[in-house]
mmCIF file of C-alpha atoms and ligand atoms in Angstrom:
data_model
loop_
_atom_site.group_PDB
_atom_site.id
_atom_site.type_symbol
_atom_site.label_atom_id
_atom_site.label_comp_id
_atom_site.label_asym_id
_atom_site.label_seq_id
_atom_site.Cartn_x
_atom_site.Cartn_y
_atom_site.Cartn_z
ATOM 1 C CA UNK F 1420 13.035 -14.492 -17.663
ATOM 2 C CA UNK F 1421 16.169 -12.714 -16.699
ATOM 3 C CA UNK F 1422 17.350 -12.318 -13.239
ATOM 4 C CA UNK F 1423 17.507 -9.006 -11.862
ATOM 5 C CA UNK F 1424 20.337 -9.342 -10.024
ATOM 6 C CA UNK F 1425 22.582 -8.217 -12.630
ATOM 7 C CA UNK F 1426 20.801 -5.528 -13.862
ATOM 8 C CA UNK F 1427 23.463 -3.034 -13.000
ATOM 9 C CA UNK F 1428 23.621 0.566 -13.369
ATOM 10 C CA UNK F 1429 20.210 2.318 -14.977
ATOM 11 C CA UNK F 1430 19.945 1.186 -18.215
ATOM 12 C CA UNK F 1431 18.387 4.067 -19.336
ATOM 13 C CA UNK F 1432 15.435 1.979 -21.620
ATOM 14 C CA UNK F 1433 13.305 4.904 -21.947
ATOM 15 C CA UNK F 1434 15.697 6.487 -24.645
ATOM 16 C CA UNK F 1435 15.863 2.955 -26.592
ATOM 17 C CA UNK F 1436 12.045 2.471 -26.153
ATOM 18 C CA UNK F 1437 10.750 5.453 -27.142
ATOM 19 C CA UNK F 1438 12.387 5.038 -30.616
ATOM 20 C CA UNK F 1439 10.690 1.905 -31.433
ATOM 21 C CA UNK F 1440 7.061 2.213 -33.372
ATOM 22 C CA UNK F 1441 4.978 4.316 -30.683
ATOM 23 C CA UNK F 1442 2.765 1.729 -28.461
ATOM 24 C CA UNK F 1443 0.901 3.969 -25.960
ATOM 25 C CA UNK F 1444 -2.423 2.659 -23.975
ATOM 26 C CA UNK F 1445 -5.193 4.106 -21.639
ATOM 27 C CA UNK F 1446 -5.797 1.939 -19.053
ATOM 28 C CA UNK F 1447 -8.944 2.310 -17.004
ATOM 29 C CA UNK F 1448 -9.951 0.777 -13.164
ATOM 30 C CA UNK F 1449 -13.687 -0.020 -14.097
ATOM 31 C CA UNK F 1450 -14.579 2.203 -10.565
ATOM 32 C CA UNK F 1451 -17.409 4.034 -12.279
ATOM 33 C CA UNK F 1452 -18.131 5.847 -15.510
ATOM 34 C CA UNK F 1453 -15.669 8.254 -17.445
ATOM 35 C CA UNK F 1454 -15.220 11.157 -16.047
ATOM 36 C CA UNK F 1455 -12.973 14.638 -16.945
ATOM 37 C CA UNK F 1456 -9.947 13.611 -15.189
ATOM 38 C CA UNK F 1457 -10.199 10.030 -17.135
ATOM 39 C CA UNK F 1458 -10.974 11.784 -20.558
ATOM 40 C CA UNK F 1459 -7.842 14.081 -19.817
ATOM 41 C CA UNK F 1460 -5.470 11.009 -19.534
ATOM 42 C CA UNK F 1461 -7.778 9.135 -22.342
ATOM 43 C CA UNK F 1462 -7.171 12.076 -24.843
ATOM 44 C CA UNK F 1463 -3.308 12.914 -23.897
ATOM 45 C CA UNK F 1464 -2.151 9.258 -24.170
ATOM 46 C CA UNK F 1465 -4.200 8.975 -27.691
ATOM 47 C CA UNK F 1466 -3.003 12.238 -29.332
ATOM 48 C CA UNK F 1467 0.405 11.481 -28.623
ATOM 49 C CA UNK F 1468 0.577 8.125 -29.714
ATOM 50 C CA UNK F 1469 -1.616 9.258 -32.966
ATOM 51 C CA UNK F 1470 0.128 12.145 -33.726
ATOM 52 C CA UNK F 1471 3.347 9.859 -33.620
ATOM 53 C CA UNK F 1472 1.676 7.534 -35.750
ATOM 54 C CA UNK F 1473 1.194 4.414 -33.015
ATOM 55 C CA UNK F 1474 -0.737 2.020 -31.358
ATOM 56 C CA UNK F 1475 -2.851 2.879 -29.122
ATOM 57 C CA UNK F 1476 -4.843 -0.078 -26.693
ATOM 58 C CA UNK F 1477 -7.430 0.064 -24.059
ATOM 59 C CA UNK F 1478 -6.965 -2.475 -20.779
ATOM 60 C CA UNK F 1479 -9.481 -2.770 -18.398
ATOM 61 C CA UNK F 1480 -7.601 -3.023 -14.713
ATOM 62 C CA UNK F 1481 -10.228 -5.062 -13.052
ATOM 63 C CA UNK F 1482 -8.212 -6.777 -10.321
ATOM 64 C CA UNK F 1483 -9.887 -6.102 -7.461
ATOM 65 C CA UNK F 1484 -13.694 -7.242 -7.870
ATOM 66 C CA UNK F 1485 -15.614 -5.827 -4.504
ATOM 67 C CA UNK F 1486 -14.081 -2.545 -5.853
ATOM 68 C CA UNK F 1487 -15.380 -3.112 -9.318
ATOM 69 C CA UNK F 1488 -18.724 -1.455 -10.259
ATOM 70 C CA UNK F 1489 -20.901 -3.770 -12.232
ATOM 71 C CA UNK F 1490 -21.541 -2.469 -16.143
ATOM 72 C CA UNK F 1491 -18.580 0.064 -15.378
ATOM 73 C CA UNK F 1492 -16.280 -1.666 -17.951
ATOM 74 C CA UNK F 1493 -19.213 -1.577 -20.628
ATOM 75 C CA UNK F 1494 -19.654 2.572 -20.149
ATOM 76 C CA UNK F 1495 -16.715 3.338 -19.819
ATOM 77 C CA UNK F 1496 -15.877 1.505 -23.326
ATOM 78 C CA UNK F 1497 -19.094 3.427 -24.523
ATOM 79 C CA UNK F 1498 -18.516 6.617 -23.668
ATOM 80 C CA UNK F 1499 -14.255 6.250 -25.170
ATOM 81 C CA UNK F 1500 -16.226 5.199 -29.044
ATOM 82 C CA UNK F 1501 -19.094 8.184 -28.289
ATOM 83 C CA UNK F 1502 -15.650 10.539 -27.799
ATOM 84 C CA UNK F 1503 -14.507 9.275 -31.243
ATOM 85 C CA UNK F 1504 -11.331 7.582 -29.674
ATOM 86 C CA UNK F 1505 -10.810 3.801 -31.755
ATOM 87 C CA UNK F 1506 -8.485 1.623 -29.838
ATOM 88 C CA UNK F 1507 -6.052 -1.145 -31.631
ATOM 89 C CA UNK F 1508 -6.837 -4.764 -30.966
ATOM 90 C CA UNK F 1509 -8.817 -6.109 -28.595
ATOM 91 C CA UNK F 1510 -9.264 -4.669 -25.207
ATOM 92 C CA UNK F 1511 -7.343 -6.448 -22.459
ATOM 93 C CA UNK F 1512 -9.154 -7.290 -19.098
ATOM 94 C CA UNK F 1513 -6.942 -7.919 -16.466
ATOM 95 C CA UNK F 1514 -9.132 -9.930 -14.239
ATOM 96 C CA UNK F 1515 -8.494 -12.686 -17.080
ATOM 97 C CA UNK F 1516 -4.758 -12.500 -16.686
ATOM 98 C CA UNK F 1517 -4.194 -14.156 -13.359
ATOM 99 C CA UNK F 1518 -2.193 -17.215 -14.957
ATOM 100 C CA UNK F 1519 0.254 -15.256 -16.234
ATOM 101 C CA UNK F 1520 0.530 -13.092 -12.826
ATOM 102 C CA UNK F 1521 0.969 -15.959 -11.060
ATOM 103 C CA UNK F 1522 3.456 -17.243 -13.204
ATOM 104 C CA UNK F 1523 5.673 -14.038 -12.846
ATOM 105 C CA UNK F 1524 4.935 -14.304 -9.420
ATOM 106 C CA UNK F 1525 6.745 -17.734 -8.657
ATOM 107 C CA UNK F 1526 9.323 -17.086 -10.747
ATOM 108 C CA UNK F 1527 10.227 -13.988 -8.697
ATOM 109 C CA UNK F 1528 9.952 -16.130 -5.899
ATOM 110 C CA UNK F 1529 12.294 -18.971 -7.445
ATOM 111 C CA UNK F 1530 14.786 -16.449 -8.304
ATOM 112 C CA UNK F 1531 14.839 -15.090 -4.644
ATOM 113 C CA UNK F 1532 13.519 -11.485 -5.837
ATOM 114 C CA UNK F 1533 10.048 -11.933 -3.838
ATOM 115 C CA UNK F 1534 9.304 -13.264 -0.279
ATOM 116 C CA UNK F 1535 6.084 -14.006 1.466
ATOM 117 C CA UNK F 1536 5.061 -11.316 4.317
ATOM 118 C CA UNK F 1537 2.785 -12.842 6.946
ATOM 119 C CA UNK F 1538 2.411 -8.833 8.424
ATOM 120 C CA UNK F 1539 -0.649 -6.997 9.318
ATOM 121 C CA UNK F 1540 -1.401 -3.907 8.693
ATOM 122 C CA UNK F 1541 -1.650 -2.881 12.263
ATOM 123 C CA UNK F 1542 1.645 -4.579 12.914
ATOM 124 C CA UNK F 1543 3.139 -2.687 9.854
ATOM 125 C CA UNK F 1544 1.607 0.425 11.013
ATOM 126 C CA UNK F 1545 3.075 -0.231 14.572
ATOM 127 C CA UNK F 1546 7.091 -0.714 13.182
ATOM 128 C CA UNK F 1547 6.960 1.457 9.699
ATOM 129 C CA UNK F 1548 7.873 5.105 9.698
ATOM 130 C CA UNK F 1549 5.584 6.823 6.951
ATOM 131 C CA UNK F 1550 6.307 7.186 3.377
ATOM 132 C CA UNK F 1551 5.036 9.342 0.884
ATOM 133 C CA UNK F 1552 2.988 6.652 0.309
ATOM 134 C CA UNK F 1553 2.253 5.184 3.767
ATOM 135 C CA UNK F 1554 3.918 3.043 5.849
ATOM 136 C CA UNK F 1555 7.513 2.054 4.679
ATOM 137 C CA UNK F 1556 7.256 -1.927 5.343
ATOM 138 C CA UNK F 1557 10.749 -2.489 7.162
ATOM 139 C CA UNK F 1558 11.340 -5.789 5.791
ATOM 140 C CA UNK F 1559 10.534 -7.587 8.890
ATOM 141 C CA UNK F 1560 9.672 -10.538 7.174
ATOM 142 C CA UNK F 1561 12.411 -10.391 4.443
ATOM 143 C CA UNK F 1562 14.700 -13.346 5.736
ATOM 144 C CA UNK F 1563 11.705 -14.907 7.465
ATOM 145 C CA UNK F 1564 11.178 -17.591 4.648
ATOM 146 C CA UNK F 1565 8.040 -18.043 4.766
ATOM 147 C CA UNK F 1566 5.887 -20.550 3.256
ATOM 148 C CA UNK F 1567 3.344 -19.407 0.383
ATOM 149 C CA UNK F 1568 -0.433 -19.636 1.643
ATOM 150 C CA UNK F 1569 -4.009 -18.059 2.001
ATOM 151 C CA UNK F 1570 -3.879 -14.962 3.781
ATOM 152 C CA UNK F 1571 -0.057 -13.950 2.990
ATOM 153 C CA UNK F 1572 0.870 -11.273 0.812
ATOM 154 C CA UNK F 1573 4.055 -11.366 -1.672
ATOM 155 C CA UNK F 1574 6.605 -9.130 -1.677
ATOM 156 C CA UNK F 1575 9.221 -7.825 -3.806
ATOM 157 C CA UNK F 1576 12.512 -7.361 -2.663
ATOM 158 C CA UNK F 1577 13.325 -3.703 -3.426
ATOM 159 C CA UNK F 1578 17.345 -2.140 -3.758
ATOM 160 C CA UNK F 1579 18.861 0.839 -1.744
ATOM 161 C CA UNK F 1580 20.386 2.074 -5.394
ATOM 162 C CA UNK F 1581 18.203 5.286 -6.474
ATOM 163 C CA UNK F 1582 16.707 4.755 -9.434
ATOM 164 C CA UNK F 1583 16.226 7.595 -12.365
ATOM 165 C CA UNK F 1584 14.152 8.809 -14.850
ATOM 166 C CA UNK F 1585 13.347 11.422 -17.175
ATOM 167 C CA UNK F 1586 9.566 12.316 -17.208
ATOM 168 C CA UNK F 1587 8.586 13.967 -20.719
ATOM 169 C CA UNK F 1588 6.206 16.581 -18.825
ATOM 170 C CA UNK F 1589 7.230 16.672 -14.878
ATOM 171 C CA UNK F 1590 11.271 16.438 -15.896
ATOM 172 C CA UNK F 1591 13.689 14.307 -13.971
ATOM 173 C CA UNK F 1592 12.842 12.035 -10.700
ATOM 174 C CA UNK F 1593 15.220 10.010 -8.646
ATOM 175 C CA UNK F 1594 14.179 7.622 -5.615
ATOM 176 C CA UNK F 1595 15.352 5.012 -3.641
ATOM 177 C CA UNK F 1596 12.567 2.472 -3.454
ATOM 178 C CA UNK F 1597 13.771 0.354 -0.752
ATOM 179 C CA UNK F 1598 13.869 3.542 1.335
ATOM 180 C CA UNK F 1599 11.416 5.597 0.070
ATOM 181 C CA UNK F 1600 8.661 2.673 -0.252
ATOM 182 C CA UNK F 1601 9.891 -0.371 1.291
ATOM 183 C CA UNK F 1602 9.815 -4.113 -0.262
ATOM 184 C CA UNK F 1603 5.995 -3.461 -1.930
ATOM 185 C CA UNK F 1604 3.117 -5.937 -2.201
ATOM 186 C CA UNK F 1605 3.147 -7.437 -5.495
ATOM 187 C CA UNK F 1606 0.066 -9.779 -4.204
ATOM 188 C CA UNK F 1607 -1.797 -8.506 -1.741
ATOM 189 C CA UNK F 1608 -2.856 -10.626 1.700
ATOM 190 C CA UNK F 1609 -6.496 -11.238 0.604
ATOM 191 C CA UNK F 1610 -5.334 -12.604 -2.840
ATOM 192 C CA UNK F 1611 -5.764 -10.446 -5.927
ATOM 193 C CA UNK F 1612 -2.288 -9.603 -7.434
ATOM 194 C CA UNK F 1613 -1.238 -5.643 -7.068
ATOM 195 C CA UNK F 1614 -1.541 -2.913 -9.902
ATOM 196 C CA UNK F 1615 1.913 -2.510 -9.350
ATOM 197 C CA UNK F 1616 2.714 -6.093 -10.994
ATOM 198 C CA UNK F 1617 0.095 -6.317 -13.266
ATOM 199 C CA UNK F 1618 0.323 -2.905 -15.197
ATOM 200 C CA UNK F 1619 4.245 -4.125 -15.366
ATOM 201 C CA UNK F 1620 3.565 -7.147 -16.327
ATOM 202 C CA UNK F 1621 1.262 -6.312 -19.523
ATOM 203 C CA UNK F 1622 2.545 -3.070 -20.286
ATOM 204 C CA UNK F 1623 5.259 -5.364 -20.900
ATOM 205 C CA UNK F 1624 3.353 -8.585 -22.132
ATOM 206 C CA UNK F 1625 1.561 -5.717 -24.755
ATOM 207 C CA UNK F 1626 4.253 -4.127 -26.111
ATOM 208 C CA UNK F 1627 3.899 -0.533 -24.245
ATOM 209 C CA UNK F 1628 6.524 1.741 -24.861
ATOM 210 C CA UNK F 1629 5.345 5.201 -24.465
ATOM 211 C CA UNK F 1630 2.982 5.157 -20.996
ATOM 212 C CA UNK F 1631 1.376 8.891 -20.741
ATOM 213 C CA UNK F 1632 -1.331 9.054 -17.789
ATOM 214 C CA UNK F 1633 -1.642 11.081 -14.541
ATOM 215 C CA UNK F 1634 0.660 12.374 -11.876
ATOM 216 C CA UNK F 1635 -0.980 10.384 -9.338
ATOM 217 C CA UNK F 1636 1.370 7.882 -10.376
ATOM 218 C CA UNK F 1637 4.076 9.704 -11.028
ATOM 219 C CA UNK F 1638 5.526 8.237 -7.854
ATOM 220 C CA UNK F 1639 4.541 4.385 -8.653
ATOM 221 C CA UNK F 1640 7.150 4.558 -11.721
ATOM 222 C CA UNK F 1641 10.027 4.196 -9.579
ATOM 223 C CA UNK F 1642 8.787 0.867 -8.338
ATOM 224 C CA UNK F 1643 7.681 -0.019 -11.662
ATOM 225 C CA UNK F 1644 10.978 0.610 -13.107
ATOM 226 C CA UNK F 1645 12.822 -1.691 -10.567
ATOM 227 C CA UNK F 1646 10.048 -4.268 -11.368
ATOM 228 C CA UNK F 1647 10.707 -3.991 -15.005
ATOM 229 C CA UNK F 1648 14.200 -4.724 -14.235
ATOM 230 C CA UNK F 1649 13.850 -8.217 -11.945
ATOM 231 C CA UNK F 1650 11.683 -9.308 -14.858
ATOM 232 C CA UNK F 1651 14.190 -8.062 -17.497
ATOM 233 C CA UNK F 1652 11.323 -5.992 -19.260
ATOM 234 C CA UNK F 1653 12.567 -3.003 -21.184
ATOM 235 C CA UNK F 1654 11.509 0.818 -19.257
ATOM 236 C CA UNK F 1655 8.638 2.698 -21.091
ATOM 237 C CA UNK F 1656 9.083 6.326 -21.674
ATOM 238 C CA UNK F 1657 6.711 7.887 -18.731
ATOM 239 C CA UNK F 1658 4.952 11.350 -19.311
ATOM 240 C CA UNK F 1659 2.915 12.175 -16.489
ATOM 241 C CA UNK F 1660 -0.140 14.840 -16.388
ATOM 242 C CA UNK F 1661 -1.629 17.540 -13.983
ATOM 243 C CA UNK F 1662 -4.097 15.814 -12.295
ATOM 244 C CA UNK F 1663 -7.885 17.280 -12.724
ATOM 245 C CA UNK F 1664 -8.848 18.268 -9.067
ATOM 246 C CA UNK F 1665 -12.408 18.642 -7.772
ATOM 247 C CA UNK F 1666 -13.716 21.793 -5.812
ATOM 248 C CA UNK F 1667 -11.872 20.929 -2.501
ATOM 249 C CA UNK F 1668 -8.901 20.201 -4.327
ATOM 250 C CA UNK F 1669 -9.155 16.507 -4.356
ATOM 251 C CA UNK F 1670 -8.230 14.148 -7.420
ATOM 252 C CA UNK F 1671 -11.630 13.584 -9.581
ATOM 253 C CA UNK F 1672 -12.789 9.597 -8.785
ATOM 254 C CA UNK F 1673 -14.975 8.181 -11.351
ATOM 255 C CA UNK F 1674 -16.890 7.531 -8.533
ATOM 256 C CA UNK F 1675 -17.288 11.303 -8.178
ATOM 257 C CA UNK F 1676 -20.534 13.104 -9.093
ATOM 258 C CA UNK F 1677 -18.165 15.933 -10.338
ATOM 259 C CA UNK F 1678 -18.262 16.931 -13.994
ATOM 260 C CA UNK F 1679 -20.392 14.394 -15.509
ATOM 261 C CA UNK F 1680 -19.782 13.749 -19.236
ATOM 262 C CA UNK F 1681 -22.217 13.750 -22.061
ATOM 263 C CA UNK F 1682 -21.530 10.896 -24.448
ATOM 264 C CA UNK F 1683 -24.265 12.135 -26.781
ATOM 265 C CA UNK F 1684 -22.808 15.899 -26.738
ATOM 266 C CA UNK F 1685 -19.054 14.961 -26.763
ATOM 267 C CA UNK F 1686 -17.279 18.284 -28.490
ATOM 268 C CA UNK F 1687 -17.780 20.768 -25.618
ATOM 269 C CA UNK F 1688 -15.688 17.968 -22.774
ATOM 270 C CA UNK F 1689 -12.967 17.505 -25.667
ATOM 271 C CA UNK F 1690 -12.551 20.723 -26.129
ATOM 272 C CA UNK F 1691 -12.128 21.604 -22.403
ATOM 273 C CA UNK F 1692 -9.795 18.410 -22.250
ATOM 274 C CA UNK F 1693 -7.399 19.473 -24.381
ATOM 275 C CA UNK F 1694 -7.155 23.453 -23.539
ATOM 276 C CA UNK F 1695 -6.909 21.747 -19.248
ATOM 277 C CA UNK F 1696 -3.800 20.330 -21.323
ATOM 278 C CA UNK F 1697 -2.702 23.763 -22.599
ATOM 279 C CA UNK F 1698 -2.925 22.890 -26.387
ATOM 280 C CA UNK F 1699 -4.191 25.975 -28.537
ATOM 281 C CA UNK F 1700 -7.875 26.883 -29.196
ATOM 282 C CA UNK F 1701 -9.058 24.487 -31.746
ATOM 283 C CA UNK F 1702 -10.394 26.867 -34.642
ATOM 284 C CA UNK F 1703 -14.082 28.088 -33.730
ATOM 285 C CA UNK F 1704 -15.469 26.657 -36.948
ATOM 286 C CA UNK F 1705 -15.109 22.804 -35.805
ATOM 287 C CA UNK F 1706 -18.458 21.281 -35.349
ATOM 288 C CA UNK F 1707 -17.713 17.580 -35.750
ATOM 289 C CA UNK F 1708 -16.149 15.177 -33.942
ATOM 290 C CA UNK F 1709 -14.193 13.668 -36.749
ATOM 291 C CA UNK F 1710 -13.064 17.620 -37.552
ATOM 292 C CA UNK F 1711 -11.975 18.140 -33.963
ATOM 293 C CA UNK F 1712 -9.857 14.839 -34.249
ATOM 294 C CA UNK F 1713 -7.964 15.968 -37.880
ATOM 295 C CA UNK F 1714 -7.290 18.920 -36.256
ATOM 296 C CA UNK F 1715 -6.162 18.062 -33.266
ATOM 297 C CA UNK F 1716 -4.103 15.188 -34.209
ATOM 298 C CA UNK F 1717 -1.739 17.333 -36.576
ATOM 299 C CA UNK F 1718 -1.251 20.145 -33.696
ATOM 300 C CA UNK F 1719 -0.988 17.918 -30.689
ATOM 301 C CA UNK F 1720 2.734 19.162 -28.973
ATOM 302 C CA UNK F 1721 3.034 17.297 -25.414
ATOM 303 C CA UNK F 1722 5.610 19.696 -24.753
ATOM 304 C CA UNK F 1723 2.878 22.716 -24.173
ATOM 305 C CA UNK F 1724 1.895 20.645 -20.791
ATOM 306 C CA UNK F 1725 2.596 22.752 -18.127
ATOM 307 C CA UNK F 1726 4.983 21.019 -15.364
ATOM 308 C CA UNK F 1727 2.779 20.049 -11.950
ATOM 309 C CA UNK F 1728 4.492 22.363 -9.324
ATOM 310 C CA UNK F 1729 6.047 20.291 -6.556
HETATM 311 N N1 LIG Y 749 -5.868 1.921 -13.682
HETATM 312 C C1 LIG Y 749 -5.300 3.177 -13.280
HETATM 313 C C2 LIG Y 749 -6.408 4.206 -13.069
HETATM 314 O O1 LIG Y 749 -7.513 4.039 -13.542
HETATM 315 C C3 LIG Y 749 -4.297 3.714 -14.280
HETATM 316 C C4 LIG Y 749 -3.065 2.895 -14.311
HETATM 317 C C5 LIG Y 749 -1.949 3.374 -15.219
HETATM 318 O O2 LIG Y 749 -2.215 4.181 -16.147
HETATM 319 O O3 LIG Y 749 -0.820 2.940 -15.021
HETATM 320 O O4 LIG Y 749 -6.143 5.213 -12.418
#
């Protein structure tokens, strides 16, 4: 693995990546069943990585078990096949990974990129001003040198130097992580590793070079990027969507009751999905599933996405 320290100026990986073979995935927390919001990031990152002629994979981000909702996984998988998507390879569950995260883990550590933070979140909240994210953790245990044990979270050591990139649907973003988020939890306190290192880690591990998926994230790719460089792992292209919002104007959970799917009825949700994502009408006389896909594979255009206002 290659030390971050000498990453330098913004590489700028997006550009290279994004003209190697297209390697998109749709990567689902197992939280409940699939609902509109998850078919509208299922369907964008699988047209666009068809229509370019790519891979497309399915991982299962099952890190954090209490949060996990037993048989989720299973329906969720279910429910993609009833939509007609068919996913490359096997499907990758995270919650089998931990080897591997903990091996990325103590090598950040080795290489002085990560620290252990023996902080609590009411002594965080106490000392950190408040992010767009939360609390901006001030560091305090940065030069603490702590030893590694139960009940400590890691941390990686984040950069003042803003860090760029060019979105494919919300344009260009520039932040300053260490400022803007603070050295962030790469393993949290209670044990399981963050989604911030693992969806680096096997985006990575898998090959991902084109990561399309919603703007609630648009502000984790900043971190993700500065991640990518410590470990020396090349940038995806990002393209982030509108989000789907409920009634009160809240992001759609999949723990939501709001817009149920029908698995066994699956044309009338596709067809909603892709006009939320401001593609043309499909033609009325498209009745099958396997007709919808032909067709909408050969007119997918990601550019038609309208831009989230700010
Ligand atoms: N697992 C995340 C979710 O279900 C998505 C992560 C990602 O696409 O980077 O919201």
């Amino acid at each position: 693995m290659r030390s971050g320290k000498d990453s330098g100026p913004d590489p700028a990986d997006g550009g290279r990546q994004a003209r190697l073979p297209y390697c998109g995935r749709f990567a689902p927390s197992p939280t409940g069943t699939l609902h509109f919001g998850s078919l509208v990031a299922a369907l964008a990152s699988y047209a666009d990585a068809r229509a370019a002629a790519g891979r497309w994979l399915v991982r299962i981000e099952n890190l954090d078990p209490p949060r996990e909702v037993p048989g989720s996984a299973d329906r969720i998988l279910r429910a993609l096949e009833a939509f007609g998507f068919a996913w490359d390879g096997p499907v990758l569950y995270q919650s089998e990974r931990s080897t591997l995260y903990r091996e990325v883990c103590e090598d950040l550590k080795r290489q002085g990129l990560a620290y252990v933070c023996s902080c609590s979140r009411k002594q965080i909240a106490a000392r950190a001003p408040s992010g767009i994210e939360g609390p901006i953790y001030p560091g305090s245990c940065r030069r603490a040198g702590l030893v590694d044990r139960t009940g400590r979270a890691l941390r990686l050591l984040t950069q003042e130097q803003a860090i760029d990139f060019d979105d494919r649907i919300q344009g260009p973003l520039r932040q300053r992580v260490q400022s803007e988020f603070g050295d962030f939890v790469i393993r949290r306190a209670d044990g399981p590793f963050a989604y911030q290192l693992a969806v680096v880690v096997d985006d990575w591990q898998q090959g991902v070079n084109q990561v399309v998926r919603g703007c609630d994230l648009l502000h984790s790719s900043t971190r993700q990027i500065h991640l990518q460089r410590c470990l020396g792992a090349p940038r995806p292209g990002y393209a982030h969507l509108p989000l789907v919002l409920d009634r009160q104007g809240r992001k759609l959970s999949k723990s939501s009751a709001d817009q149920p799917l029908d698995p066994a009825n699956p044309l009338p949700a596709l067809r909603a999905a892709w006009g939320f994502l401001d593609q043309p009408d499909p033609p009325a006389q498209i009745e099958r599933l396997d007709e919808f896909w032909d067709w909408a594979l050969a007119n997918w255009t990601l550019a038609r996405i309208r831009r989230t206002p700010d």
